[in-house]
């Protein structure tokens, strides 16, 4: 057997402080009440740093700083704001190796994904929205669209830096100021980004980062001086935020969960479809809201496709996220691992057949082998609930109409995939799918110019593209 | 793809066109992703020795002379005169006229002798000429024959003609192994590459090979990936294993290792051997030797430390 030697990326390229304060008004401050929490490397359970817990007083300070900065920032001519955004984008490119390593350490995702997917997209988003900053009058939202004010943004742990970019870039381009709360388990890249803002000489208060858990986020969302709330995360929390914001006049955009159907027709390019299935559900350990977690296979090619998929899954390399050869890294937290484990056990109890390739998991850290369930029906919980892990539920269908019906039979509607060699079928099926993004003969492709968002319980509003500006314009 | 019985020629077209399609974007993305695998230290050392054992060291020039061929054979038997632990190459590949010279030079070495027959590289000659070419090469001592298919007939949809020619050449080979060159650069699409691969295998090819090395596009990673998938699926449905040989343009160790990774993750161990995978190359060997020396000594040596041919 041709075994690859370990090829770990050096963690010494990035320096991590032992403790971090909050980034308010251009400076790092400890939290007023002095609370802290620890962020760990999910691949080793090693504590990476201690981070401040922002209390109400700290959030007040951050919002006040953003409010003070809003006047001058929104008054800047578009090309001036663009200059800052371009500068941030270029600094991110220059420091992308540091950021990629930091992201993999804190999140557990494989370095090849943080290096080759996350970071290029992060820079691309800043470049893209920098380009819009002086062209807002041509975006289709009236001749003189105005910023909303102070945006309170809460982002998840699956793509910490990318979600930050999706939130901050359009907000700044349109003249808003920002208070952002990164997820409790992955605050480090946002704090690193605070340093990028300082390096770019962004005026103090335009971007503020408050760290903490759910309480901090809840307080930020409810803050009376926040004009706009943007949230990416679970549907449950999204629902709570919608309740809080209702009737306040605040603008709200939500990007929530998903249970995407990845539909493979019998005339699909099989080998590439298998790659798309793998990419759809095992990319980022399945911690992807638009993951293709429900595979719908036409019955006539079921055996052949399953054989190919299992053979392919056996080549997936699970392990050290910093190793350049790793395909699947660590599960982000013990809590998430517990949820994945629980739902997978339910899948077995419901009578679905569980399969994982033989693979050795490291002793320390949070790990879950790539798993598929066959014999799944629409009535199974694993076909309905978002697992948010490397677990694929496989269902079958007989006709295109049945495929569409099953694909749409979900409370969610974030994304979907279609695999067929027939162009007319792609168009016909895509037209009927109730999902924000439909990929054809590919999966998990992102571009800053392409709007992203959901139907039904997957949320509302769009991020990315020209449409993404709308959420930040009055 | 599930048929196990030999198929009638009249069914060839529907059979080949019934194979699953190849998505260009997807196959190129997959090949590029595998190209980023990091192979170093001990795994690189193993990969280099394996790659050396897989080389079909080739000279296919109008200016080839017995002296040139003898020099190449000596190099193939003992690629690094300074290091006896360096393995020999898999085969020496020459034009039919040079086979007697090469046969004498390789006698007793265990290095195979391959000859490009069948009106290489265009394939544009009557079948009788191709068969005579093949028989002459085998009679003179070649134990491997690299034939080219008639791309014109293939592109015109005359699959039966291509099939019949391969069958006839295979028969003329006798005990010699037949490598069928698809000249993938001229087939233009990945769908054609997959169909031509299956056509050659159905007709009895022992190996399928990408290119003559004489056209603009020769071996590429995605084309080789499509061919590897084809041999894998063919073995699954027909029970017979067929080898793969990318040829042309593979010049350095880094590229060669990418091909090994492709094998490793597409078809696995069974093909990681010179019996089932070859590199058709002339200049690859010296780069492999240079990298090999670097790994053992820690230093790069200049080109003058390695023999020309």
PDB file of C-alpha atoms in Angstrom, chain A residues 101-352:
ATOM      1  CA  UNK A 101      -3.875  27.534  10.305  1.00  0.00           C
ATOM      2  CA  UNK A 102      -5.705  29.456  13.022  1.00  0.00           C
ATOM      3  CA  UNK A 103      -9.083  28.489  11.564  1.00  0.00           C
ATOM      4  CA  UNK A 104      -8.127  24.803  11.400  1.00  0.00           C
ATOM      5  CA  UNK A 105      -6.795  24.860  14.965  1.00  0.00           C
ATOM      6  CA  UNK A 106      -9.899  26.461  16.430  1.00  0.00           C
ATOM      7  CA  UNK A 107     -12.532  24.798  14.255  1.00  0.00           C
ATOM      8  CA  UNK A 108     -11.069  21.357  13.453  1.00  0.00           C
ATOM      9  CA  UNK A 109     -11.536  21.641   9.705  1.00  0.00           C
ATOM     10  CA  UNK A 110      -8.834  20.211   7.428  1.00  0.00           C
ATOM     11  CA  UNK A 111      -6.149  22.659   6.409  1.00  0.00           C
ATOM     12  CA  UNK A 112      -6.706  21.946   2.741  1.00  0.00           C
ATOM     13  CA  UNK A 113     -10.242  23.295   3.088  1.00  0.00           C
ATOM     14  CA  UNK A 114      -9.379  26.347   5.190  1.00  0.00           C
ATOM     15  CA  UNK A 115      -6.451  27.070   2.868  1.00  0.00           C
ATOM     16  CA  UNK A 116      -8.055  26.306  -0.495  1.00  0.00           C
ATOM     17  CA  UNK A 117     -11.730  27.123   0.106  1.00  0.00           C
ATOM     18  CA  UNK A 118     -12.383  29.318   3.140  1.00  0.00           C
ATOM     19  CA  UNK A 119      -9.599  31.862   2.852  1.00  0.00           C
ATOM     20  CA  UNK A 120      -9.820  32.496  -0.914  1.00  0.00           C
ATOM     21  CA  UNK A 121     -13.584  33.004  -0.506  1.00  0.00           C
ATOM     22  CA  UNK A 122     -13.115  35.327   2.467  1.00  0.00           C
ATOM     23  CA  UNK A 123     -10.789  37.566   0.460  1.00  0.00           C
ATOM     24  CA  UNK A 124     -13.084  37.320  -2.567  1.00  0.00           C
ATOM     25  CA  UNK A 125     -16.065  38.549  -0.542  1.00  0.00           C
ATOM     26  CA  UNK A 126     -14.203  41.630   0.637  1.00  0.00           C
ATOM     27  CA  UNK A 127     -12.965  42.316  -2.881  1.00  0.00           C
ATOM     28  CA  UNK A 128     -16.452  41.824  -4.297  1.00  0.00           C
ATOM     29  CA  UNK A 129     -18.223  44.148  -1.879  1.00  0.00           C
ATOM     30  CA  UNK A 130     -15.401  46.683  -2.082  1.00  0.00           C
ATOM     31  CA  UNK A 131     -16.346  46.897  -5.738  1.00  0.00           C
ATOM     32  CA  UNK A 132     -19.948  47.731  -4.848  1.00  0.00           C
ATOM     33  CA  UNK A 133     -19.170  50.478  -2.326  1.00  0.00           C
ATOM     34  CA  UNK A 134     -19.017  53.242  -4.932  1.00  0.00           C
ATOM     35  CA  UNK A 135     -21.732  51.812  -7.196  1.00  0.00           C
ATOM     36  CA  UNK A 136     -24.661  51.516  -4.812  1.00  0.00           C
ATOM     37  CA  UNK A 137     -26.734  53.889  -6.903  1.00  0.00           C
ATOM     38  CA  UNK A 138     -26.598  51.301  -9.694  1.00  0.00           C
ATOM     39  CA  UNK A 139     -27.528  48.273  -7.598  1.00  0.00           C
ATOM     40  CA  UNK A 140     -31.238  48.561  -8.274  1.00  0.00           C
ATOM     41  CA  UNK A 141     -32.269  49.863  -4.849  1.00  0.00           C
ATOM     42  CA  UNK A 142     -33.017  53.422  -5.914  1.00  0.00           C
ATOM     43  CA  UNK A 143     -30.709  56.258  -6.921  1.00  0.00           C
ATOM     44  CA  UNK A 144     -29.521  57.050  -3.397  1.00  0.00           C
ATOM     45  CA  UNK A 145     -29.789  54.032  -1.102  1.00  0.00           C
ATOM     46  CA  UNK A 146     -28.900  54.735   2.529  1.00  0.00           C
ATOM     47  CA  UNK A 147     -27.303  52.510   5.178  1.00  0.00           C
ATOM     48  CA  UNK A 148     -29.485  51.243   7.995  1.00  0.00           C
ATOM     49  CA  UNK A 149     -27.212  52.065  10.931  1.00  0.00           C
ATOM     50  CA  UNK A 150     -25.676  49.724  13.473  1.00  0.00           C
ATOM     51  CA  UNK A 151     -25.750  46.058  12.515  1.00  0.00           C
ATOM     52  CA  UNK A 152     -25.703  43.370  15.223  1.00  0.00           C
ATOM     53  CA  UNK A 153     -24.363  40.192  13.666  1.00  0.00           C
ATOM     54  CA  UNK A 154     -24.199  36.714  15.160  1.00  0.00           C
ATOM     55  CA  UNK A 155     -22.331  33.994  13.274  1.00  0.00           C
ATOM     56  CA  UNK A 156     -21.872  30.226  13.645  1.00  0.00           C
ATOM     57  CA  UNK A 157     -18.854  27.998  14.211  1.00  0.00           C
ATOM     58  CA  UNK A 158     -18.818  26.016  10.970  1.00  0.00           C
ATOM     59  CA  UNK A 159     -17.160  28.668   8.771  1.00  0.00           C
ATOM     60  CA  UNK A 160     -16.097  31.261  11.350  1.00  0.00           C
ATOM     61  CA  UNK A 161     -14.137  33.580   9.103  1.00  0.00           C
ATOM     62  CA  UNK A 162     -16.201  33.083   5.966  1.00  0.00           C
ATOM     63  CA  UNK A 163     -19.432  33.882   7.780  1.00  0.00           C
ATOM     64  CA  UNK A 164     -17.734  36.951   9.219  1.00  0.00           C
ATOM     65  CA  UNK A 165     -16.841  38.041   5.695  1.00  0.00           C
ATOM     66  CA  UNK A 166     -20.401  37.408   4.449  1.00  0.00           C
ATOM     67  CA  UNK A 167     -21.691  39.644   7.233  1.00  0.00           C
ATOM     68  CA  UNK A 168     -19.108  42.388   7.546  1.00  0.00           C
ATOM     69  CA  UNK A 169     -18.177  43.047   3.906  1.00  0.00           C
ATOM     70  CA  UNK A 170     -21.657  44.072   2.637  1.00  0.00           C
ATOM     71  CA  UNK A 171     -22.404  45.943   5.882  1.00  0.00           C
ATOM     72  CA  UNK A 172     -19.313  48.120   5.568  1.00  0.00           C
ATOM     73  CA  UNK A 173     -19.643  48.582   1.821  1.00  0.00           C
ATOM     74  CA  UNK A 174     -23.098  50.070   2.299  1.00  0.00           C
ATOM     75  CA  UNK A 175     -21.975  52.386   5.113  1.00  0.00           C
ATOM     76  CA  UNK A 176     -23.202  50.527   8.187  1.00  0.00           C
ATOM     77  CA  UNK A 177     -21.132  49.868  11.296  1.00  0.00           C
ATOM     78  CA  UNK A 178     -20.953  46.506  12.972  1.00  0.00           C
ATOM     79  CA  UNK A 179     -20.976  44.690  16.278  1.00  0.00           C
ATOM     80  CA  UNK A 180     -20.250  41.029  15.590  1.00  0.00           C
ATOM     81  CA  UNK A 181     -20.434  38.084  17.941  1.00  0.00           C
ATOM     82  CA  UNK A 182     -18.534  34.999  16.774  1.00  0.00           C
ATOM     83  CA  UNK A 183     -19.505  31.548  18.000  1.00  0.00           C
ATOM     84  CA  UNK A 184     -18.390  30.482  21.453  1.00  0.00           C
ATOM     85  CA  UNK A 185     -16.308  27.574  20.168  1.00  0.00           C
ATOM     86  CA  UNK A 186     -14.561  29.481  17.358  1.00  0.00           C
ATOM     87  CA  UNK A 187     -13.803  33.079  18.348  1.00  0.00           C
ATOM     88  CA  UNK A 188     -10.134  33.227  17.366  1.00  0.00           C
ATOM     89  CA  UNK A 189     -10.270  34.123  13.668  1.00  0.00           C
ATOM     90  CA  UNK A 190     -12.703  36.967  14.380  1.00  0.00           C
ATOM     91  CA  UNK A 191     -10.281  38.332  16.980  1.00  0.00           C
ATOM     92  CA  UNK A 192      -7.478  37.959  14.458  1.00  0.00           C
ATOM     93  CA  UNK A 193      -9.678  39.867  12.016  1.00  0.00           C
ATOM     94  CA  UNK A 194      -9.867  42.711  14.556  1.00  0.00           C
ATOM     95  CA  UNK A 195      -6.119  42.976  14.149  1.00  0.00           C
ATOM     96  CA  UNK A 196      -6.549  43.022  10.358  1.00  0.00           C
ATOM     97  CA  UNK A 197      -8.928  45.989  10.787  1.00  0.00           C
ATOM     98  CA  UNK A 198      -6.334  47.828  12.817  1.00  0.00           C
ATOM     99  CA  UNK A 199      -3.651  47.040  10.254  1.00  0.00           C
ATOM    100  CA  UNK A 200      -5.981  48.435   7.572  1.00  0.00           C
ATOM    101  CA  UNK A 201      -6.395  51.571   9.728  1.00  0.00           C
ATOM    102  CA  UNK A 202     -10.137  51.166   9.695  1.00  0.00           C
ATOM    103  CA  UNK A 203     -11.614  53.986  11.824  1.00  0.00           C
ATOM    104  CA  UNK A 204     -12.271  52.843  15.430  1.00  0.00           C
ATOM    105  CA  UNK A 205     -15.789  51.653  16.129  1.00  0.00           C
ATOM    106  CA  UNK A 206     -16.660  50.657  12.560  1.00  0.00           C
ATOM    107  CA  UNK A 207     -16.073  47.011  13.414  1.00  0.00           C
ATOM    108  CA  UNK A 208     -16.472  45.753  16.987  1.00  0.00           C
ATOM    109  CA  UNK A 209     -16.098  42.129  18.049  1.00  0.00           C
ATOM    110  CA  UNK A 210     -17.758  40.886  21.234  1.00  0.00           C
ATOM    111  CA  UNK A 211     -17.118  37.312  22.292  1.00  0.00           C
ATOM    112  CA  UNK A 212     -19.297  35.160  24.491  1.00  0.00           C
ATOM    113  CA  UNK A 213     -21.980  32.513  24.451  1.00  0.00           C
ATOM    114  CA  UNK A 214     -25.702  32.623  23.684  1.00  0.00           C
ATOM    115  CA  UNK A 215     -26.437  35.237  26.370  1.00  0.00           C
ATOM    116  CA  UNK A 216     -24.105  37.738  24.743  1.00  0.00           C
ATOM    117  CA  UNK A 217     -25.730  37.135  21.371  1.00  0.00           C
ATOM    118  CA  UNK A 218     -29.221  37.443  22.831  1.00  0.00           C
ATOM    119  CA  UNK A 219     -28.355  40.734  24.478  1.00  0.00           C
ATOM    120  CA  UNK A 220     -26.822  42.086  21.270  1.00  0.00           C
ATOM    121  CA  UNK A 221     -29.851  41.087  19.209  1.00  0.00           C
ATOM    122  CA  UNK A 222     -32.236  42.688  21.700  1.00  0.00           C
ATOM    123  CA  UNK A 223     -30.190  45.873  22.107  1.00  0.00           C
ATOM    124  CA  UNK A 224     -32.443  48.881  21.463  1.00  0.00           C
ATOM    125  CA  UNK A 225     -29.757  50.786  19.570  1.00  0.00           C
ATOM    126  CA  UNK A 226     -29.136  48.015  17.034  1.00  0.00           C
ATOM    127  CA  UNK A 227     -30.937  48.776  13.754  1.00  0.00           C
ATOM    128  CA  UNK A 228     -30.294  45.609  11.868  1.00  0.00           C
ATOM    129  CA  UNK A 229     -29.840  42.003  12.983  1.00  0.00           C
ATOM    130  CA  UNK A 230     -28.164  39.365  10.861  1.00  0.00           C
ATOM    131  CA  UNK A 231     -27.936  35.807  12.097  1.00  0.00           C
ATOM    132  CA  UNK A 232     -26.589  32.561  10.716  1.00  0.00           C
ATOM    133  CA  UNK A 233     -27.114  29.428  12.767  1.00  0.00           C
ATOM    134  CA  UNK A 234     -29.709  26.954  13.906  1.00  0.00           C
ATOM    135  CA  UNK A 235     -33.405  27.269  13.125  1.00  0.00           C
ATOM    136  CA  UNK A 236     -34.315  27.131  16.836  1.00  0.00           C
ATOM    137  CA  UNK A 237     -32.177  30.134  17.702  1.00  0.00           C
ATOM    138  CA  UNK A 238     -33.340  31.895  14.548  1.00  0.00           C
ATOM    139  CA  UNK A 239     -36.933  31.489  15.642  1.00  0.00           C
ATOM    140  CA  UNK A 240     -36.121  32.986  19.029  1.00  0.00           C
ATOM    141  CA  UNK A 241     -34.383  35.945  17.399  1.00  0.00           C
ATOM    142  CA  UNK A 242     -37.355  36.523  15.108  1.00  0.00           C
ATOM    143  CA  UNK A 243     -39.564  36.641  18.209  1.00  0.00           C
ATOM    144  CA  UNK A 244     -37.251  39.120  19.943  1.00  0.00           C
ATOM    145  CA  UNK A 245     -36.999  41.385  16.935  1.00  0.00           C
ATOM    146  CA  UNK A 246     -40.688  41.249  16.006  1.00  0.00           C
ATOM    147  CA  UNK A 247     -42.378  44.653  16.308  1.00  0.00           C
ATOM    148  CA  UNK A 248     -39.186  46.560  17.070  1.00  0.00           C
ATOM    149  CA  UNK A 249     -38.709  47.969  13.580  1.00  0.00           C
ATOM    150  CA  UNK A 250     -35.301  46.319  13.338  1.00  0.00           C
ATOM    151  CA  UNK A 251     -34.390  44.764  10.040  1.00  0.00           C
ATOM    152  CA  UNK A 252     -33.655  41.044  10.190  1.00  0.00           C
ATOM    153  CA  UNK A 253     -32.031  38.468   7.960  1.00  0.00           C
ATOM    154  CA  UNK A 254     -31.759  34.805   8.952  1.00  0.00           C
ATOM    155  CA  UNK A 255     -29.738  32.035   7.371  1.00  0.00           C
ATOM    156  CA  UNK A 256     -30.704  28.851   9.165  1.00  0.00           C
ATOM    157  CA  UNK A 257     -30.616  25.090   8.844  1.00  0.00           C
ATOM    158  CA  UNK A 258     -31.081  22.793   5.888  1.00  0.00           C
ATOM    159  CA  UNK A 259     -31.663  19.219   4.859  1.00  0.00           C
ATOM    160  CA  UNK A 260     -30.749  19.400   1.224  1.00  0.00           C
ATOM    161  CA  UNK A 261     -31.740  16.801  -1.328  1.00  0.00           C
ATOM    162  CA  UNK A 262     -28.941  15.686  -3.645  1.00  0.00           C
ATOM    163  CA  UNK A 263     -30.810  14.015  -6.503  1.00  0.00           C
ATOM    164  CA  UNK A 264     -28.995  11.500  -8.721  1.00  0.00           C
ATOM    165  CA  UNK A 265     -30.797  10.435 -11.896  1.00  0.00           C
ATOM    166  CA  UNK A 266     -29.978   7.225 -13.720  1.00  0.00           C
ATOM    167  CA  UNK A 267     -28.185   9.010 -16.566  1.00  0.00           C
ATOM    168  CA  UNK A 268     -25.820  10.899 -14.256  1.00  0.00           C
ATOM    169  CA  UNK A 269     -22.049  10.893 -14.749  1.00  0.00           C
ATOM    170  CA  UNK A 270     -21.590   8.320 -11.993  1.00  0.00           C
ATOM    171  CA  UNK A 271     -17.996   8.949 -10.953  1.00  0.00           C
ATOM    172  CA  UNK A 272     -18.489  12.701 -10.791  1.00  0.00           C
ATOM    173  CA  UNK A 273     -21.818  12.266  -8.999  1.00  0.00           C
ATOM    174  CA  UNK A 274     -20.015  10.217  -6.355  1.00  0.00           C
ATOM    175  CA  UNK A 275     -17.525  13.058  -5.927  1.00  0.00           C
ATOM    176  CA  UNK A 276     -20.430  15.464  -5.620  1.00  0.00           C
ATOM    177  CA  UNK A 277     -22.126  13.325  -2.990  1.00  0.00           C
ATOM    178  CA  UNK A 278     -18.883  13.110  -1.012  1.00  0.00           C
ATOM    179  CA  UNK A 279     -18.320  16.829  -1.346  1.00  0.00           C
ATOM    180  CA  UNK A 280     -21.954  17.504  -0.500  1.00  0.00           C
ATOM    181  CA  UNK A 281     -21.966  15.723   2.844  1.00  0.00           C
ATOM    182  CA  UNK A 282     -18.372  15.183   3.991  1.00  0.00           C
ATOM    183  CA  UNK A 283     -17.017  18.645   3.176  1.00  0.00           C
ATOM    184  CA  UNK A 284     -16.224  20.432   6.456  1.00  0.00           C
ATOM    185  CA  UNK A 285     -17.246  17.254   8.377  1.00  0.00           C
ATOM    186  CA  UNK A 286     -20.802  17.880   7.208  1.00  0.00           C
ATOM    187  CA  UNK A 287     -20.928  21.067   9.282  1.00  0.00           C
ATOM    188  CA  UNK A 288     -22.541  22.858   6.377  1.00  0.00           C
ATOM    189  CA  UNK A 289     -26.049  24.304   6.479  1.00  0.00           C
ATOM    190  CA  UNK A 290     -26.474  23.616   2.766  1.00  0.00           C
ATOM    191  CA  UNK A 291     -24.915  20.109   2.977  1.00  0.00           C
ATOM    192  CA  UNK A 292     -26.449  17.506   0.659  1.00  0.00           C
ATOM    193  CA  UNK A 293     -27.498  15.382   3.600  1.00  0.00           C
ATOM    194  CA  UNK A 294     -30.383  13.579   1.875  1.00  0.00           C
ATOM    195  CA  UNK A 295     -29.242  11.575  -1.118  1.00  0.00           C
ATOM    196  CA  UNK A 296     -32.108  10.744  -3.471  1.00  0.00           C
ATOM    197  CA  UNK A 297     -31.050   7.999  -5.874  1.00  0.00           C
ATOM    198  CA  UNK A 298     -33.039   6.690  -8.809  1.00  0.00           C
ATOM    199  CA  UNK A 299     -33.751   3.060  -7.947  1.00  0.00           C
ATOM    200  CA  UNK A 300     -32.390   1.688 -11.223  1.00  0.00           C
ATOM    201  CA  UNK A 301     -28.819   2.729 -10.366  1.00  0.00           C
ATOM    202  CA  UNK A 302     -29.011   2.319  -6.607  1.00  0.00           C
ATOM    203  CA  UNK A 303     -26.712  -0.720  -6.310  1.00  0.00           C
ATOM    204  CA  UNK A 304     -24.115   0.618  -8.687  1.00  0.00           C
ATOM    205  CA  UNK A 305     -24.039   4.034  -7.050  1.00  0.00           C
ATOM    206  CA  UNK A 306     -23.832   2.655  -3.513  1.00  0.00           C
ATOM    207  CA  UNK A 307     -20.946   0.403  -4.493  1.00  0.00           C
ATOM    208  CA  UNK A 308     -19.081   3.356  -6.005  1.00  0.00           C
ATOM    209  CA  UNK A 309     -19.877   5.591  -3.052  1.00  0.00           C
ATOM    210  CA  UNK A 310     -18.688   3.060  -0.479  1.00  0.00           C
ATOM    211  CA  UNK A 311     -15.503   2.415  -2.415  1.00  0.00           C
ATOM    212  CA  UNK A 312     -14.870   6.145  -2.562  1.00  0.00           C
ATOM    213  CA  UNK A 313     -15.648   6.642   1.118  1.00  0.00           C
ATOM    214  CA  UNK A 314     -13.037   4.054   2.004  1.00  0.00           C
ATOM    215  CA  UNK A 315     -10.383   6.402   0.606  1.00  0.00           C
ATOM    216  CA  UNK A 316     -11.381   9.340   2.815  1.00  0.00           C
ATOM    217  CA  UNK A 317      -8.619  10.205   5.243  1.00  0.00           C
ATOM    218  CA  UNK A 318      -9.825  11.159   8.706  1.00  0.00           C
ATOM    219  CA  UNK A 319      -7.397  12.730  11.159  1.00  0.00           C
ATOM    220  CA  UNK A 320      -5.123  15.625  12.050  1.00  0.00           C
ATOM    221  CA  UNK A 321      -6.726  18.741  10.533  1.00  0.00           C
ATOM    222  CA  UNK A 322      -3.323  20.359  10.042  1.00  0.00           C
ATOM    223  CA  UNK A 323      -2.109  17.460   7.865  1.00  0.00           C
ATOM    224  CA  UNK A 324      -2.336  18.528   4.238  1.00  0.00           C
ATOM    225  CA  UNK A 325      -3.554  15.045   3.274  1.00  0.00           C
ATOM    226  CA  UNK A 326      -6.513  15.032   5.648  1.00  0.00           C
ATOM    227  CA  UNK A 327      -9.976  14.965   4.040  1.00  0.00           C
ATOM    228  CA  UNK A 328     -12.104  14.924   7.178  1.00  0.00           C
ATOM    229  CA  UNK A 329     -11.107  16.729  10.346  1.00  0.00           C
ATOM    230  CA  UNK A 330     -12.517  16.890  13.837  1.00  0.00           C
ATOM    231  CA  UNK A 331     -16.086  17.521  14.951  1.00  0.00           C
ATOM    232  CA  UNK A 332     -16.203  21.058  16.283  1.00  0.00           C
ATOM    233  CA  UNK A 333     -17.250  20.363  19.878  1.00  0.00           C
ATOM    234  CA  UNK A 334     -18.154  17.634  22.340  1.00  0.00           C
ATOM    235  CA  UNK A 335     -21.742  18.888  22.298  1.00  0.00           C
ATOM    236  CA  UNK A 336     -21.998  18.606  18.524  1.00  0.00           C
ATOM    237  CA  UNK A 337     -20.415  15.157  18.608  1.00  0.00           C
ATOM    238  CA  UNK A 338     -23.018  14.092  21.133  1.00  0.00           C
ATOM    239  CA  UNK A 339     -25.818  15.326  18.895  1.00  0.00           C
ATOM    240  CA  UNK A 340     -24.448  13.549  15.818  1.00  0.00           C
ATOM    241  CA  UNK A 341     -23.992  10.371  17.838  1.00  0.00           C
ATOM    242  CA  UNK A 342     -27.503  10.566  19.217  1.00  0.00           C
ATOM    243  CA  UNK A 343     -29.199  11.128  15.879  1.00  0.00           C
ATOM    244  CA  UNK A 344     -27.152   8.363  14.278  1.00  0.00           C
ATOM    245  CA  UNK A 345     -28.250   5.944  16.968  1.00  0.00           C
ATOM    246  CA  UNK A 346     -31.828   6.953  16.330  1.00  0.00           C
ATOM    247  CA  UNK A 347     -31.258   6.180  12.645  1.00  0.00           C
ATOM    248  CA  UNK A 348     -30.260   2.640  13.589  1.00  0.00           C
ATOM    249  CA  UNK A 349     -33.242   2.251  15.902  1.00  0.00           C
ATOM    250  CA  UNK A 350     -35.553   3.408  13.148  1.00  0.00           C
ATOM    251  CA  UNK A 351     -34.355   0.493  11.056  1.00  0.00           C
ATOM    252  CA  UNK A 352     -32.040   2.202   8.601  1.00  0.00           C
TER     253      UNK A 352
END
